[in-house]
Amino acid sequence: DIHEVLWKIRRRLEPPPPPTEDQPKPKRLHPVERQSLLIVESLLSGLLVEVIKSNPGTTLDLKKGLNVMDVRGFSEEYQQLIIRSVADHLYAHESNVVLALDEAHKWLPEHSPSAAKHSLIRLVKEGGSRKIWVWLSTQALTSIDKQALKQVGTWILGRQMELLEVERTIAQVPVSKHLRPRPEAIMSLGVGYFIVASGESVIHAYA
């Protein structure tokens, strides 16, 4: 509960009471700990305001066909909680669903934590048994956590221009080395053209 966490943080930040004859001098917060608590308090206070304003529901009602959830109007911290809640709901209650995540590097970052990361990795790893599939879309493919990328069976590669990024992307495509596309093939793709790698098949496609 955000209210309870904020209450505990604010209690921790309160000045210690003056010492008495019966009580030793109270220990003060270390400046680093105090600064960390102030940062967390600020973030949670802002998040609480967003939660109150948005008046979120308690259920996720998926209609047959395409369902779009636009989270652009919220802070990234609140977006993380929304994505996590969706992933947890799908894992626990749904089947025959495809979850498409744009800007996937934000939700599944390689070198930093995120509120949605654990729930999404669980869904990527175990969702197939429930007929739940996850599509990850990003322009920063190598910034996605490797635990998620290891589960990807079909890769759709669009044009990339930075050579090092292209080479790192190619190295992760799970096909035999002699079938992997060359860097220049990816860097020269036209608008709407993609390279699709799945299993031991690599083809050029237009969409």
XYZ file of C-alpha atoms in Angstrom, residues 20-161:
142
model
C 16.254 12.074 28.227
C 17.842 10.652 31.329
C 16.204 7.300 30.649
C 16.806 7.220 26.916
C 20.207 7.457 25.230
C 20.796 10.000 22.509
C 18.889 8.736 19.419
C 20.867 7.818 16.356
C 20.480 10.252 13.463
C 19.963 9.168 9.876
C 23.078 8.963 7.766
C 22.969 11.727 5.101
C 23.036 9.175 2.294
C 20.110 7.224 3.781
C 18.197 10.449 4.354
C 18.726 11.567 0.753
C 17.615 8.177 -0.543
C 14.446 8.286 1.542
C 13.662 11.806 0.345
C 13.982 10.666 -3.280
C 11.707 7.657 -2.699
C 9.193 9.856 -0.869
C 9.119 12.297 -3.786
C 8.624 9.530 -6.354
C 5.901 7.791 -4.368
C 4.094 11.071 -3.659
C 3.981 11.840 -7.372
C 2.863 8.295 -8.133
C 0.094 8.520 -5.556
C -1.241 11.699 -7.174
C -1.341 9.922 -10.565
C -3.138 6.907 -9.110
C -5.787 9.127 -7.511
C -6.271 11.196 -10.679
C -6.506 8.195 -12.998
C -8.960 6.311 -10.768
C -7.768 2.888 -12.022
C -10.157 -0.020 -12.225
C -9.749 -3.311 -10.413
C -10.392 -5.607 -13.394
C -9.092 -5.984 -16.949
C -11.894 -6.649 -19.418
C -10.461 -7.820 -22.738
C -12.780 -7.691 -25.730
C -12.540 -10.107 -28.639
C -10.091 -8.776 -31.218
C -7.640 -5.897 -30.746
C -7.379 -4.136 -27.375
C -5.173 -1.014 -27.153
C -3.921 0.462 -23.886
C -2.466 3.971 -24.304
C -0.249 4.852 -21.319
C 1.488 7.876 -22.839
C -0.185 10.353 -20.495
C 1.391 8.867 -17.375
C 4.855 9.007 -15.859
C 7.210 6.138 -16.646
C 6.959 4.928 -13.041
C 3.186 4.631 -13.318
C 3.454 3.067 -16.770
C 5.664 0.366 -15.240
C 2.980 -0.483 -12.687
C 0.296 -0.617 -15.386
C 2.368 -2.974 -17.553
C 3.146 -5.170 -14.546
C -0.534 -5.393 -13.607
C -1.465 -6.365 -17.165
C 1.240 -9.052 -17.296
C 0.163 -10.483 -13.926
C -3.484 -10.555 -15.001
C -2.711 -12.315 -18.281
C -0.552 -14.884 -16.514
C -3.217 -15.664 -13.921
C -6.471 -15.400 -15.866
C -6.148 -15.384 -19.669
C -5.280 -17.689 -22.580
C -5.102 -17.383 -26.373
C -3.745 -13.844 -26.071
C -0.921 -11.955 -27.804
C 0.626 -9.123 -25.770
C 2.410 -6.617 -28.035
C 4.787 -4.277 -26.202
C 6.169 -1.208 -27.959
C 9.397 0.345 -26.607
C 10.140 -2.998 -24.969
C 13.562 -1.848 -23.723
C 11.736 0.401 -21.218
C 9.882 -2.500 -19.628
C 12.658 -5.106 -19.906
C 15.917 -3.147 -19.511
C 19.125 -5.149 -19.605
C 21.172 -3.415 -16.911
C 18.624 -1.816 -14.597
C 15.577 -2.853 -12.580
C 12.015 -2.012 -13.503
C 8.688 -2.613 -11.799
C 7.364 -4.573 -14.784
C 10.442 -6.669 -15.498
C 9.880 -9.722 -13.300
C 6.238 -10.140 -14.348
C 7.068 -9.785 -18.051
C 9.976 -12.218 -17.950
C 7.732 -14.776 -16.236
C 5.111 -14.240 -18.944
C 7.700 -14.578 -21.736
C 9.139 -17.759 -20.213
C 5.952 -19.508 -19.122
C 3.132 -17.906 -21.078
C 3.389 -20.330 -23.997
C 1.927 -23.128 -21.892
C -1.143 -20.921 -21.419
C -1.190 -19.909 -25.091
C -0.060 -16.401 -24.237
C 2.526 -14.950 -26.603
C 4.568 -11.785 -26.201
C 5.718 -9.587 -29.101
C 8.556 -7.209 -28.261
C 9.079 -4.122 -30.406
C 12.030 -1.774 -29.954
C 14.672 0.256 -31.756
C 17.199 -0.728 -29.059
C 17.111 -4.505 -29.316
C 20.366 -5.177 -27.483
C 19.128 -3.121 -24.518
C 16.485 -5.748 -23.679
C 17.161 -8.185 -20.847
C 18.786 -11.380 -22.119
C 16.412 -13.558 -20.078
C 13.628 -12.356 -22.357
C 15.615 -12.433 -25.604
C 16.623 -16.070 -25.030
C 12.959 -17.041 -25.317
C 12.405 -15.297 -28.663
C 11.936 -17.770 -31.510
C 11.034 -15.402 -34.333
C 13.016 -12.226 -35.025
C 11.806 -9.505 -37.405
C 14.656 -7.112 -38.135
C 14.167 -3.696 -39.665
C 16.755 -1.231 -40.868
C 19.482 -0.236 -38.421
C 22.295 2.188 -39.192
